[in-house]
Amino acid sequence: MSGLINYVSCGALWLGLLVRAPDLLRHRHDPYLRAICAVLGLAGLCFFLGAPPTVGAVNRVGDVPNLAAPVTYVAITGYCAASQLLVVHWRGGPRVRRTARRWLLAYAVVVLGITVTFALGEAPVERRTDLDTYYATTPFIAQMIVLYLVAHLTAVTVTTVSALRWARRVRGGLRAGLTLLGTGSLCGAGYSVAKLVAVGARWSGRDWSGLGTTVSPAAAGLGALLTVVGVLVPLAAPRLTEWRRARRTYVRLEPLERTLDGLLTRRTLRLPRPRLASPATRLMWRQTSVHNALSHLDPYFDRELYDRTRAGVLAATGEAERAEAAAWAAVITAAVRDEADPAHRVPPYDGSRFLDRVPDPAALVRIADALAGAAPAPAAGAVPSGATTAGTP
């Protein structure tokens, strides 16, 4: 009776709540966020209160045998109400507030019913794990048990249907999150169904208490895990997409940085490489190094070579972006070679800068592709002999 499943499930749910807390603080008036955080917080509280060690502690502190039962059932009812509010705000519409008030009133009645039936009933023998089946035939206590189980089953059923129905109309991370949330709620329904079946078996004289002490906690634990992941996926998906995009761009820029590597090292133009940094930070570091090198090479850029190469590739392919990338690749390669040649004289400054048309981040990626050989070479005759074409040292 260690309650490990309960405490692990509680920790997972409250971890999800901790992740969403900053959003709630920034948008504290957002009813949707409040409902999500309430679902996570109350679900974790239900698992915490339902753990056998916690049950024993609550009974001792209250000095009432099985006081933990109605306390836990009230927490479960609160979770049910929060789940219904979440569904209501999902659906939206002109009657959101009225529908939300009706659900709150309905579950307030359930809380009152749990309190009254426990007060009227008698449960003198402490049962930490099998109270549902042990007192399934005890007047008023049996009604309390059925009341909270039906209320819970109603909430998770509505949440399951709503989440899975909405998941069919959306895409991406939101669809994955809704599918996981709906599946988690379905597992929660398994908790209630197993408990109700065990109680029904007790009414017919059979002992199926194992359903309530083994199957139900396992279904609830799995449901908690899926619920947490489902809530966090829509939050994490955009960030993961951004990281993948930054990582892919970082890798694609490698040929351009490799072309500029000698200059960056010789002139100490490269910033210290960040350690244990995010893909976005590493991408910014590489882009900064490239821009530093291009700024240094500005006096060496051959405008005529740029124009001839661009015109030749444009005539060959009809694609302006590829032509521009090939032209940049050609002048960068030539400028790196000229800058490293001690005999090459720096062209006189004429008051203008080639980098007035500095390439944007997307253009840098296309230039790197051209240097890697992914862009077409200039058409024959576009670049005079002795000039350097894209990707040719």
mmCIF file of C-alpha atoms in Angstrom:
data_model
loop_
_atom_site.group_PDB
_atom_site.id
_atom_site.type_symbol
_atom_site.label_atom_id
_atom_site.label_comp_id
_atom_site.label_asym_id
_atom_site.label_seq_id
_atom_site.Cartn_x
_atom_site.Cartn_y
_atom_site.Cartn_z
ATOM 1 C CA MET A 1 0.000 0.000 0.000
ATOM 2 C CA SER A 2 2.797 2.405 -0.821
ATOM 3 C CA GLY A 3 0.630 4.476 -3.162
ATOM 4 C CA LEU A 4 3.481 4.744 -5.675
ATOM 5 C CA ILE A 5 1.152 4.936 -8.686
ATOM 6 C CA ASN A 6 -0.828 7.698 -6.982
ATOM 7 C CA TYR A 7 2.202 9.789 -6.088
ATOM 8 C CA VAL A 8 3.848 9.369 -9.489
ATOM 9 C CA SER A 9 0.593 10.330 -11.220
ATOM 10 C CA CYS A 10 0.198 13.288 -8.887
ATOM 11 C CA GLY A 11 3.751 14.414 -9.609
ATOM 12 C CA ALA A 12 3.228 14.171 -13.363
ATOM 13 C CA LEU A 13 0.028 16.199 -13.210
ATOM 14 C CA TRP A 14 1.489 18.881 -10.978
ATOM 15 C CA LEU A 15 4.549 19.042 -13.208
ATOM 16 C CA GLY A 16 2.216 19.802 -16.086
ATOM 17 C CA LEU A 17 0.567 22.459 -13.918
ATOM 18 C CA LEU A 18 3.977 23.955 -13.164
ATOM 19 C CA VAL A 19 4.758 24.175 -16.880
ATOM 20 C CA ARG A 20 1.464 25.942 -17.603
ATOM 21 C CA ALA A 21 1.659 28.252 -14.562
ATOM 22 C CA PRO A 22 3.688 31.013 -16.322
ATOM 23 C CA ASP A 23 1.042 31.213 -19.067
ATOM 24 C CA LEU A 24 -1.675 31.436 -16.417
ATOM 25 C CA LEU A 25 0.145 34.266 -14.632
ATOM 26 C CA ARG A 26 0.476 36.215 -17.888
ATOM 27 C CA HIS A 27 -3.132 35.559 -18.933
ATOM 28 C CA ARG A 28 -4.883 35.092 -15.611
ATOM 29 C CA HIS A 29 -8.235 36.181 -17.012
ATOM 30 C CA ASP A 30 -8.236 33.539 -19.750
ATOM 31 C CA PRO A 31 -10.992 31.058 -18.745
ATOM 32 C CA TYR A 32 -9.528 28.347 -20.975
ATOM 33 C CA LEU A 33 -6.142 28.492 -19.230
ATOM 34 C CA ARG A 34 -7.804 28.593 -15.828
ATOM 35 C CA ALA A 35 -9.792 25.484 -16.697
ATOM 36 C CA ILE A 36 -6.681 23.603 -17.901
ATOM 37 C CA CYS A 37 -4.752 24.481 -14.747
ATOM 38 C CA ALA A 38 -7.723 23.526 -12.584
ATOM 39 C CA VAL A 39 -7.967 20.153 -14.317
ATOM 40 C CA LEU A 40 -4.260 19.452 -13.772
ATOM 41 C CA GLY A 41 -4.213 20.699 -10.189
ATOM 42 C CA LEU A 42 -7.372 18.918 -9.053
ATOM 43 C CA ALA A 43 -6.500 15.669 -10.852
ATOM 44 C CA GLY A 44 -3.151 15.656 -9.055
ATOM 45 C CA LEU A 45 -4.910 16.369 -5.752
ATOM 46 C CA CYS A 46 -7.234 13.401 -6.355
ATOM 47 C CA PHE A 47 -4.291 11.049 -6.785
ATOM 48 C CA PHE A 48 -2.542 12.512 -3.757
ATOM 49 C CA LEU A 49 -5.576 12.146 -1.507
ATOM 50 C CA GLY A 50 -6.308 8.650 -2.831
ATOM 51 C CA ALA A 51 -2.876 7.234 -1.931
ATOM 52 C CA PRO A 52 -3.180 4.806 1.036
ATOM 53 C CA PRO A 53 -0.582 6.658 3.192
ATOM 54 C CA THR A 54 -2.465 9.934 2.626
ATOM 55 C CA VAL A 55 -5.776 8.233 3.379
ATOM 56 C CA GLY A 56 -4.418 7.034 6.719
ATOM 57 C CA ALA A 57 -3.016 10.478 7.539
ATOM 58 C CA VAL A 58 -6.313 12.246 6.781
ATOM 59 C CA ASN A 59 -8.244 9.744 8.898
ATOM 60 C CA ARG A 60 -5.873 10.234 11.830
ATOM 61 C CA VAL A 61 -5.890 14.011 11.626
ATOM 62 C CA GLY A 62 -9.676 14.186 11.327
ATOM 63 C CA ASP A 63 -10.140 11.490 13.972
ATOM 64 C CA VAL A 64 -13.000 10.095 11.863
ATOM 65 C CA PRO A 65 -12.757 6.626 10.307
ATOM 66 C CA ASN A 66 -12.704 6.891 6.503
ATOM 67 C CA LEU A 67 -12.962 10.698 6.492
ATOM 68 C CA ALA A 68 -10.508 10.591 3.593
ATOM 69 C CA ALA A 69 -13.204 9.008 1.397
ATOM 70 C CA PRO A 70 -15.570 11.990 1.137
ATOM 71 C CA VAL A 71 -12.608 14.378 1.023
ATOM 72 C CA THR A 72 -11.191 12.483 -1.965
ATOM 73 C CA TYR A 73 -14.597 12.182 -3.600
ATOM 74 C CA VAL A 74 -15.148 15.936 -3.284
ATOM 75 C CA ALA A 75 -11.755 16.521 -4.940
ATOM 76 C CA ILE A 76 -12.755 14.118 -7.737
ATOM 77 C CA THR A 77 -16.023 16.009 -8.163
ATOM 78 C CA GLY A 78 -14.095 19.277 -8.379
ATOM 79 C CA TYR A 79 -11.936 17.706 -11.067
ATOM 80 C CA CYS A 80 -15.104 16.657 -12.917
ATOM 81 C CA ALA A 81 -16.450 20.200 -12.779
ATOM 82 C CA ALA A 82 -13.143 21.606 -14.088
ATOM 83 C CA SER A 83 -13.199 19.076 -16.929
ATOM 84 C CA GLN A 84 -16.692 20.157 -17.922
ATOM 85 C CA LEU A 85 -15.678 23.823 -17.846
ATOM 86 C CA LEU A 86 -12.726 22.986 -20.093
ATOM 87 C CA VAL A 87 -15.053 21.292 -22.576
ATOM 88 C CA VAL A 88 -17.481 24.230 -22.450
ATOM 89 C CA HIS A 89 -14.729 26.724 -23.250
ATOM 90 C CA TRP A 90 -13.443 24.448 -26.019
ATOM 91 C CA ARG A 91 -16.804 24.476 -27.703
ATOM 92 C CA GLY A 92 -17.309 28.198 -27.248
ATOM 93 C CA GLY A 93 -20.502 29.806 -28.477
ATOM 94 C CA PRO A 94 -22.842 32.472 -27.153
ATOM 95 C CA ARG A 95 -23.964 30.482 -24.084
ATOM 96 C CA VAL A 96 -20.584 29.610 -22.582
ATOM 97 C CA ARG A 97 -21.151 31.355 -19.263
ATOM 98 C CA ARG A 98 -24.668 29.976 -18.810
ATOM 99 C CA THR A 99 -23.559 26.417 -19.600
ATOM 100 C CA ALA A 100 -20.553 26.738 -17.292
ATOM 101 C CA ARG A 101 -22.773 27.909 -14.425
ATOM 102 C CA ARG A 102 -25.105 24.954 -14.960
ATOM 103 C CA TRP A 103 -22.252 22.462 -14.754
ATOM 104 C CA LEU A 104 -20.890 24.167 -11.638
ATOM 105 C CA LEU A 105 -24.329 24.028 -10.029
ATOM 106 C CA ALA A 106 -24.753 20.344 -10.949
ATOM 107 C CA TYR A 107 -21.437 19.340 -9.398
ATOM 108 C CA ALA A 108 -22.072 21.530 -6.364
ATOM 109 C CA VAL A 109 -25.173 19.409 -5.817
ATOM 110 C CA VAL A 110 -22.987 16.283 -6.137
ATOM 111 C CA VAL A 111 -20.608 17.663 -3.480
ATOM 112 C CA LEU A 112 -23.548 18.346 -1.202
ATOM 113 C CA GLY A 113 -24.857 14.835 -1.811
ATOM 114 C CA ILE A 114 -21.479 13.273 -0.941
ATOM 115 C CA THR A 115 -21.299 15.276 2.284
ATOM 116 C CA VAL A 116 -24.841 14.453 3.367
ATOM 117 C CA THR A 117 -24.707 10.736 2.575
ATOM 118 C CA PHE A 118 -21.411 10.308 4.418
ATOM 119 C CA ALA A 119 -22.823 12.106 7.437
ATOM 120 C CA LEU A 120 -25.948 9.897 7.421
ATOM 121 C CA GLY A 121 -24.091 6.627 6.841
ATOM 122 C CA GLU A 122 -21.838 4.582 9.097
ATOM 123 C CA ALA A 123 -18.359 3.446 8.098
ATOM 124 C CA PRO A 124 -16.559 2.567 11.346
ATOM 125 C CA VAL A 125 -13.916 0.241 9.861
ATOM 126 C CA GLU A 126 -11.062 2.049 8.103
ATOM 127 C CA ARG A 127 -10.556 0.834 4.534
ATOM 128 C CA ARG A 128 -7.675 2.499 2.714
ATOM 129 C CA THR A 129 -7.865 0.718 -0.638
ATOM 130 C CA ASP A 130 -11.188 -1.105 -0.985
ATOM 131 C CA LEU A 131 -13.755 1.159 0.671
ATOM 132 C CA ASP A 132 -15.908 1.159 -2.483
ATOM 133 C CA THR A 133 -16.522 -2.588 -2.440
ATOM 134 C CA TYR A 134 -16.362 -3.036 1.361
ATOM 135 C CA TYR A 135 -19.199 -0.573 1.967
ATOM 136 C CA ALA A 136 -21.040 -1.181 -1.339
ATOM 137 C CA THR A 137 -24.099 -2.488 0.525
ATOM 138 C CA THR A 138 -24.037 -0.061 3.463
ATOM 139 C CA PRO A 139 -26.948 2.411 3.451
ATOM 140 C CA PHE A 140 -26.037 5.962 2.424
ATOM 141 C CA ILE A 141 -22.350 5.061 2.009
ATOM 142 C CA ALA A 142 -23.280 3.001 -1.044
ATOM 143 C CA GLN A 143 -25.223 5.961 -2.441
ATOM 144 C CA MET A 144 -22.218 8.215 -1.849
ATOM 145 C CA ILE A 145 -19.966 5.824 -3.756
ATOM 146 C CA VAL A 146 -22.313 5.497 -6.725
ATOM 147 C CA LEU A 147 -22.883 9.260 -6.785
ATOM 148 C CA TYR A 148 -19.224 10.173 -7.144
ATOM 149 C CA LEU A 149 -18.518 7.377 -9.634
ATOM 150 C CA VAL A 150 -21.415 8.358 -11.907
ATOM 151 C CA ALA A 151 -20.393 12.023 -11.719
ATOM 152 C CA HIS A 152 -16.820 11.102 -12.632
ATOM 153 C CA LEU A 153 -17.882 8.791 -15.458
ATOM 154 C CA THR A 154 -20.107 11.515 -16.911
ATOM 155 C CA ALA A 155 -17.294 14.073 -16.886
ATOM 156 C CA VAL A 156 -14.637 11.864 -18.476
ATOM 157 C CA THR A 157 -17.081 10.564 -21.087
ATOM 158 C CA VAL A 158 -18.010 14.077 -22.187
ATOM 159 C CA THR A 159 -14.339 15.087 -22.218
ATOM 160 C CA THR A 160 -13.372 12.029 -24.265
ATOM 161 C CA VAL A 161 -16.055 12.566 -26.895
ATOM 162 C CA SER A 162 -15.406 16.314 -27.148
ATOM 163 C CA ALA A 163 -11.620 15.995 -27.369
ATOM 164 C CA LEU A 164 -11.635 13.234 -29.984
ATOM 165 C CA ARG A 165 -14.344 14.953 -32.033
ATOM 166 C CA TRP A 166 -12.393 18.215 -32.060
ATOM 167 C CA ALA A 167 -9.154 16.388 -32.881
ATOM 168 C CA ARG A 168 -10.624 15.345 -36.247
ATOM 169 C CA ARG A 169 -11.043 19.008 -37.251
ATOM 170 C CA VAL A 170 -7.541 20.285 -36.450
ATOM 171 C CA ARG A 171 -3.970 19.400 -37.396
ATOM 172 C CA GLY A 172 -0.476 19.391 -35.989
ATOM 173 C CA GLY A 173 0.377 19.580 -32.301
ATOM 174 C CA LEU A 174 -3.162 20.521 -31.280
ATOM 175 C CA ARG A 175 -4.541 17.386 -32.905
ATOM 176 C CA ALA A 176 -1.961 15.190 -31.177
ATOM 177 C CA GLY A 177 -2.640 16.885 -27.849
ATOM 178 C CA LEU A 178 -6.405 16.478 -28.143
ATOM 179 C CA THR A 179 -6.045 12.835 -29.140
ATOM 180 C CA LEU A 180 -3.856 12.145 -26.123
ATOM 181 C CA LEU A 181 -6.177 14.079 -23.835
ATOM 182 C CA GLY A 182 -9.189 12.191 -25.153
ATOM 183 C CA THR A 183 -7.407 8.872 -24.702
ATOM 184 C CA GLY A 184 -6.395 9.857 -21.183
ATOM 185 C CA SER A 185 -10.009 10.698 -20.371
ATOM 186 C CA LEU A 186 -11.048 7.340 -21.813
ATOM 187 C CA CYS A 187 -8.639 5.663 -19.376
ATOM 188 C CA GLY A 188 -10.275 7.734 -16.639
ATOM 189 C CA ALA A 189 -13.578 6.259 -17.727
ATOM 190 C CA GLY A 190 -11.993 2.839 -17.258
ATOM 191 C CA TYR A 191 -11.340 3.811 -13.627
ATOM 192 C CA SER A 192 -15.018 4.567 -12.991
ATOM 193 C CA VAL A 193 -16.313 1.577 -14.936
ATOM 194 C CA ALA A 194 -14.037 -0.858 -13.098
ATOM 195 C CA LYS A 195 -15.147 0.578 -9.763
ATOM 196 C CA LEU A 196 -18.834 0.418 -10.724
ATOM 197 C CA VAL A 197 -18.499 -3.172 -11.938
ATOM 198 C CA ALA A 198 -16.817 -4.149 -8.669
ATOM 199 C CA VAL A 199 -19.597 -2.445 -6.696
ATOM 200 C CA GLY A 200 -22.286 -4.157 -8.811
ATOM 201 C CA ALA A 201 -20.607 -7.507 -8.248
ATOM 202 C CA ARG A 202 -20.700 -6.860 -4.503
ATOM 203 C CA TRP A 203 -24.431 -6.222 -4.723
ATOM 204 C CA SER A 204 -24.890 -9.643 -6.314
ATOM 205 C CA GLY A 205 -22.801 -11.352 -3.656
ATOM 206 C CA ARG A 206 -19.537 -11.644 -5.634
ATOM 207 C CA ASP A 207 -16.145 -10.332 -4.582
ATOM 208 C CA TRP A 208 -14.486 -8.519 -7.460
ATOM 209 C CA SER A 209 -12.636 -6.053 -5.288
ATOM 210 C CA GLY A 210 -9.498 -6.591 -7.355
ATOM 211 C CA LEU A 211 -11.046 -4.443 -10.070
ATOM 212 C CA GLY A 212 -11.155 -1.519 -7.674
ATOM 213 C CA THR A 213 -7.769 -2.059 -6.068
ATOM 214 C CA THR A 214 -5.710 -3.039 -9.147
ATOM 215 C CA VAL A 215 -7.383 -2.238 -12.449
ATOM 216 C CA SER A 216 -8.818 1.140 -11.451
ATOM 217 C CA PRO A 217 -5.538 2.648 -10.143
ATOM 218 C CA ALA A 218 -3.662 1.430 -13.220
ATOM 219 C CA ALA A 219 -6.263 2.929 -15.578
ATOM 220 C CA ALA A 220 -6.242 6.192 -13.633
ATOM 221 C CA GLY A 221 -2.439 6.364 -13.636
ATOM 222 C CA LEU A 222 -2.216 5.809 -17.378
ATOM 223 C CA GLY A 223 -4.957 8.364 -17.901
ATOM 224 C CA ALA A 224 -3.055 10.921 -15.831
ATOM 225 C CA LEU A 225 0.098 10.420 -17.878
ATOM 226 C CA LEU A 226 -1.743 10.754 -21.195
ATOM 227 C CA THR A 227 -3.630 13.806 -19.941
ATOM 228 C CA VAL A 228 -0.434 15.605 -18.947
ATOM 229 C CA VAL A 229 1.233 14.844 -22.261
ATOM 230 C CA GLY A 230 -1.911 15.886 -24.114
ATOM 231 C CA VAL A 231 -1.999 19.237 -22.334
ATOM 232 C CA LEU A 232 1.725 19.894 -22.890
ATOM 233 C CA VAL A 233 1.999 18.799 -26.534
ATOM 234 C CA PRO A 234 0.220 21.856 -28.012
ATOM 235 C CA LEU A 235 2.499 24.041 -25.899
ATOM 236 C CA ALA A 236 5.698 22.216 -26.819
ATOM 237 C CA ALA A 237 4.954 21.459 -30.484
ATOM 238 C CA PRO A 238 5.600 25.005 -31.811
ATOM 239 C CA ARG A 239 8.865 25.194 -29.884
ATOM 240 C CA LEU A 240 10.000 21.805 -31.158
ATOM 241 C CA THR A 241 9.111 22.865 -34.700
ATOM 242 C CA GLU A 242 11.129 26.047 -34.256
ATOM 243 C CA TRP A 243 14.087 24.084 -32.886
ATOM 244 C CA ARG A 244 13.970 21.626 -35.790
ATOM 245 C CA ARG A 245 13.813 24.482 -38.271
ATOM 246 C CA ALA A 246 16.740 26.253 -36.554
ATOM 247 C CA ARG A 247 18.754 23.026 -36.480
ATOM 248 C CA ARG A 248 18.100 22.369 -40.159
ATOM 249 C CA THR A 249 19.076 25.931 -41.098
ATOM 250 C CA TYR A 250 22.203 25.699 -38.947
ATOM 251 C CA VAL A 251 23.317 22.568 -40.784
ATOM 252 C CA ARG A 252 22.541 24.036 -44.205
ATOM 253 C CA LEU A 253 24.684 27.105 -43.464
ATOM 254 C CA GLU A 254 27.753 24.938 -42.814
ATOM 255 C CA PRO A 255 29.137 25.107 -46.407
ATOM 256 C CA LEU A 256 29.058 28.905 -46.287
ATOM 257 C CA GLU A 257 30.802 29.054 -42.926
ATOM 258 C CA ARG A 258 33.349 26.493 -44.132
ATOM 259 C CA THR A 259 34.135 28.724 -47.119
ATOM 260 C CA LEU A 260 34.707 31.631 -44.732
ATOM 261 C CA ASP A 261 36.495 29.583 -42.076
ATOM 262 C CA GLY A 262 40.035 30.636 -42.951
ATOM 263 C CA LEU A 263 39.097 34.312 -42.881
ATOM 264 C CA LEU A 264 37.128 33.959 -39.652
ATOM 265 C CA THR A 265 40.070 32.276 -37.943
ATOM 266 C CA ARG A 266 42.795 34.507 -39.367
ATOM 267 C CA ARG A 267 40.991 37.761 -38.562
ATOM 268 C CA THR A 268 39.404 36.452 -35.317
ATOM 269 C CA LEU A 269 35.976 37.415 -36.560
ATOM 270 C CA ARG A 270 34.189 34.415 -35.085
ATOM 271 C CA LEU A 271 32.529 34.745 -31.684
ATOM 272 C CA PRO A 272 33.169 31.996 -29.073
ATOM 273 C CA ARG A 273 31.067 28.935 -29.868
ATOM 274 C CA PRO A 274 28.156 28.663 -27.411
ATOM 275 C CA ARG A 275 28.071 25.508 -25.316
ATOM 276 C CA LEU A 276 24.929 23.657 -24.296
ATOM 277 C CA ALA A 277 22.929 26.185 -26.299
ATOM 278 C CA SER A 278 19.595 25.790 -28.031
ATOM 279 C CA PRO A 279 19.496 25.296 -31.822
ATOM 280 C CA ALA A 280 18.239 28.874 -32.207
ATOM 281 C CA THR A 281 21.237 30.226 -30.285
ATOM 282 C CA ARG A 282 23.691 28.151 -32.312
ATOM 283 C CA LEU A 283 22.043 29.346 -35.522
ATOM 284 C CA MET A 284 22.371 32.969 -34.427
ATOM 285 C CA TRP A 285 26.050 32.347 -33.624
ATOM 286 C CA ARG A 286 26.691 30.943 -37.111
ATOM 287 C CA GLN A 287 24.751 33.731 -38.821
ATOM 288 C CA THR A 288 26.683 36.348 -36.839
ATOM 289 C CA SER A 289 30.010 34.775 -37.830
ATOM 290 C CA VAL A 290 28.963 34.772 -41.484
ATOM 291 C CA HIS A 291 27.881 38.413 -41.377
ATOM 292 C CA ASN A 292 31.143 39.402 -39.684
ATOM 293 C CA ALA A 293 33.100 37.729 -42.478
ATOM 294 C CA LEU A 294 30.966 39.258 -45.223
ATOM 295 C CA SER A 295 31.412 42.730 -43.731
ATOM 296 C CA HIS A 296 35.174 42.236 -43.757
ATOM 297 C CA LEU A 297 35.082 41.038 -47.373
ATOM 298 C CA ASP A 298 32.990 43.945 -48.610
ATOM 299 C CA PRO A 299 35.934 45.770 -50.306
ATOM 300 C CA TYR A 300 36.835 42.591 -52.229
ATOM 301 C CA PHE A 301 33.428 41.890 -53.709
ATOM 302 C CA ASP A 302 33.409 42.113 -57.503
ATOM 303 C CA ARG A 303 30.205 43.830 -58.620
ATOM 304 C CA GLU A 304 30.703 42.937 -62.254
ATOM 305 C CA LEU A 305 31.207 39.269 -61.403
ATOM 306 C CA TYR A 306 28.006 39.352 -59.360
ATOM 307 C CA ASP A 307 25.989 40.909 -62.174
ATOM 308 C CA ARG A 308 27.379 38.586 -64.876
ATOM 309 C CA THR A 309 26.859 35.452 -62.804
ATOM 310 C CA ARG A 310 23.360 36.447 -61.820
ATOM 311 C CA ALA A 311 22.396 37.258 -65.399
ATOM 312 C CA GLY A 312 23.809 33.980 -66.685
ATOM 313 C CA VAL A 313 22.035 31.770 -64.127
ATOM 314 C CA LEU A 314 18.803 33.709 -64.514
ATOM 315 C CA ALA A 315 18.901 33.172 -68.264
ATOM 316 C CA ALA A 316 19.582 29.469 -67.757
ATOM 317 C CA THR A 317 16.977 28.749 -65.090
ATOM 318 C CA GLY A 318 14.534 31.642 -65.003
ATOM 319 C CA GLU A 319 14.683 31.537 -61.172
ATOM 320 C CA ALA A 320 15.679 34.860 -59.626
ATOM 321 C CA GLU A 321 16.417 33.486 -56.149
ATOM 322 C CA ARG A 322 18.726 30.759 -57.451
ATOM 323 C CA ALA A 323 20.465 33.223 -59.720
ATOM 324 C CA GLU A 324 21.056 35.610 -56.824
ATOM 325 C CA ALA A 325 22.388 32.790 -54.628
ATOM 326 C CA ALA A 326 24.783 31.607 -57.340
ATOM 327 C CA ALA A 327 26.012 35.177 -57.871
ATOM 328 C CA TRP A 328 26.650 35.667 -54.183
ATOM 329 C CA ALA A 329 28.436 32.309 -53.974
ATOM 330 C CA ALA A 330 30.681 33.314 -56.858
ATOM 331 C CA VAL A 331 31.693 36.701 -55.470
ATOM 332 C CA ILE A 332 32.170 35.329 -51.925
ATOM 333 C CA THR A 333 34.460 32.563 -53.170
ATOM 334 C CA ALA A 334 36.460 35.047 -55.254
ATOM 335 C CA ALA A 335 36.635 37.562 -52.401
ATOM 336 C CA VAL A 336 37.900 34.924 -49.936
ATOM 337 C CA ARG A 337 40.624 33.964 -52.394
ATOM 338 C CA ASP A 338 41.645 37.581 -53.057
ATOM 339 C CA GLU A 339 41.645 38.542 -49.375
ATOM 340 C CA ALA A 340 43.973 35.648 -48.555
ATOM 341 C CA ASP A 341 46.400 36.579 -51.358
ATOM 342 C CA PRO A 342 49.102 38.922 -49.962
ATOM 343 C CA ALA A 343 49.862 40.170 -53.471
ATOM 344 C CA HIS A 344 46.287 41.236 -54.084
ATOM 345 C CA ARG A 345 45.693 44.918 -53.506
ATOM 346 C CA VAL A 346 42.511 46.065 -51.765
ATOM 347 C CA PRO A 347 40.381 47.972 -54.280
ATOM 348 C CA PRO A 348 40.106 51.699 -53.471
ATOM 349 C CA TYR A 349 37.027 52.685 -51.497
ATOM 350 C CA ASP A 350 34.561 54.532 -53.732
ATOM 351 C CA GLY A 351 32.106 55.579 -51.046
ATOM 352 C CA SER A 352 29.628 52.721 -51.626
ATOM 353 C CA ARG A 353 29.186 49.300 -50.054
ATOM 354 C CA PHE A 354 28.294 46.098 -51.826
ATOM 355 C CA LEU A 355 26.605 44.916 -48.626
ATOM 356 C CA ASP A 356 23.954 47.587 -49.005
ATOM 357 C CA ARG A 357 22.092 44.615 -50.506
ATOM 358 C CA VAL A 358 23.130 42.269 -47.691
ATOM 359 C CA PRO A 359 21.434 38.856 -47.999
ATOM 360 C CA ASP A 360 18.689 38.035 -45.533
ATOM 361 C CA PRO A 361 18.742 34.774 -43.487
ATOM 362 C CA ALA A 362 16.827 32.854 -46.161
ATOM 363 C CA ALA A 363 19.221 34.104 -48.836
ATOM 364 C CA LEU A 364 22.208 32.967 -46.754
ATOM 365 C CA VAL A 365 20.813 29.431 -46.792
ATOM 366 C CA ARG A 366 20.427 29.534 -50.572
ATOM 367 C CA ILE A 367 23.998 30.825 -50.916
ATOM 368 C CA ALA A 368 25.220 27.933 -48.753
ATOM 369 C CA ASP A 369 23.286 25.505 -50.980
ATOM 370 C CA ALA A 370 24.951 27.049 -54.033
ATOM 371 C CA LEU A 371 28.376 26.624 -52.462
ATOM 372 C CA ALA A 372 27.503 23.010 -51.689
ATOM 373 C CA GLY A 373 26.663 22.446 -55.348
ATOM 374 C CA ALA A 374 22.877 22.403 -54.929
ATOM 375 C CA ALA A 375 22.394 25.443 -57.178
ATOM 376 C CA PRO A 376 22.947 25.455 -60.936
ATOM 377 C CA ALA A 377 26.225 26.712 -62.319
ATOM 378 C CA PRO A 378 26.184 29.843 -64.510
ATOM 379 C CA ALA A 379 25.477 29.347 -68.168
ATOM 380 C CA ALA A 380 28.420 29.052 -70.476
ATOM 381 C CA GLY A 381 29.847 32.423 -71.336
ATOM 382 C CA ALA A 382 28.170 34.144 -68.349
ATOM 383 C CA VAL A 383 31.465 34.329 -66.469
ATOM 384 C CA PRO A 384 34.660 35.213 -68.261
ATOM 385 C CA SER A 385 37.679 32.996 -68.053
ATOM 386 C CA GLY A 386 39.716 33.519 -64.936
ATOM 387 C CA ALA A 387 36.625 34.424 -62.861
ATOM 388 C CA THR A 388 35.312 32.088 -60.162
ATOM 389 C CA THR A 389 31.952 30.388 -60.370
ATOM 390 C CA ALA A 390 29.798 29.236 -57.497
ATOM 391 C CA GLY A 391 31.324 26.416 -55.533
ATOM 392 C CA THR A 392 34.619 26.483 -57.488
ATOM 393 C CA PRO A 393 37.733 27.203 -55.455
#
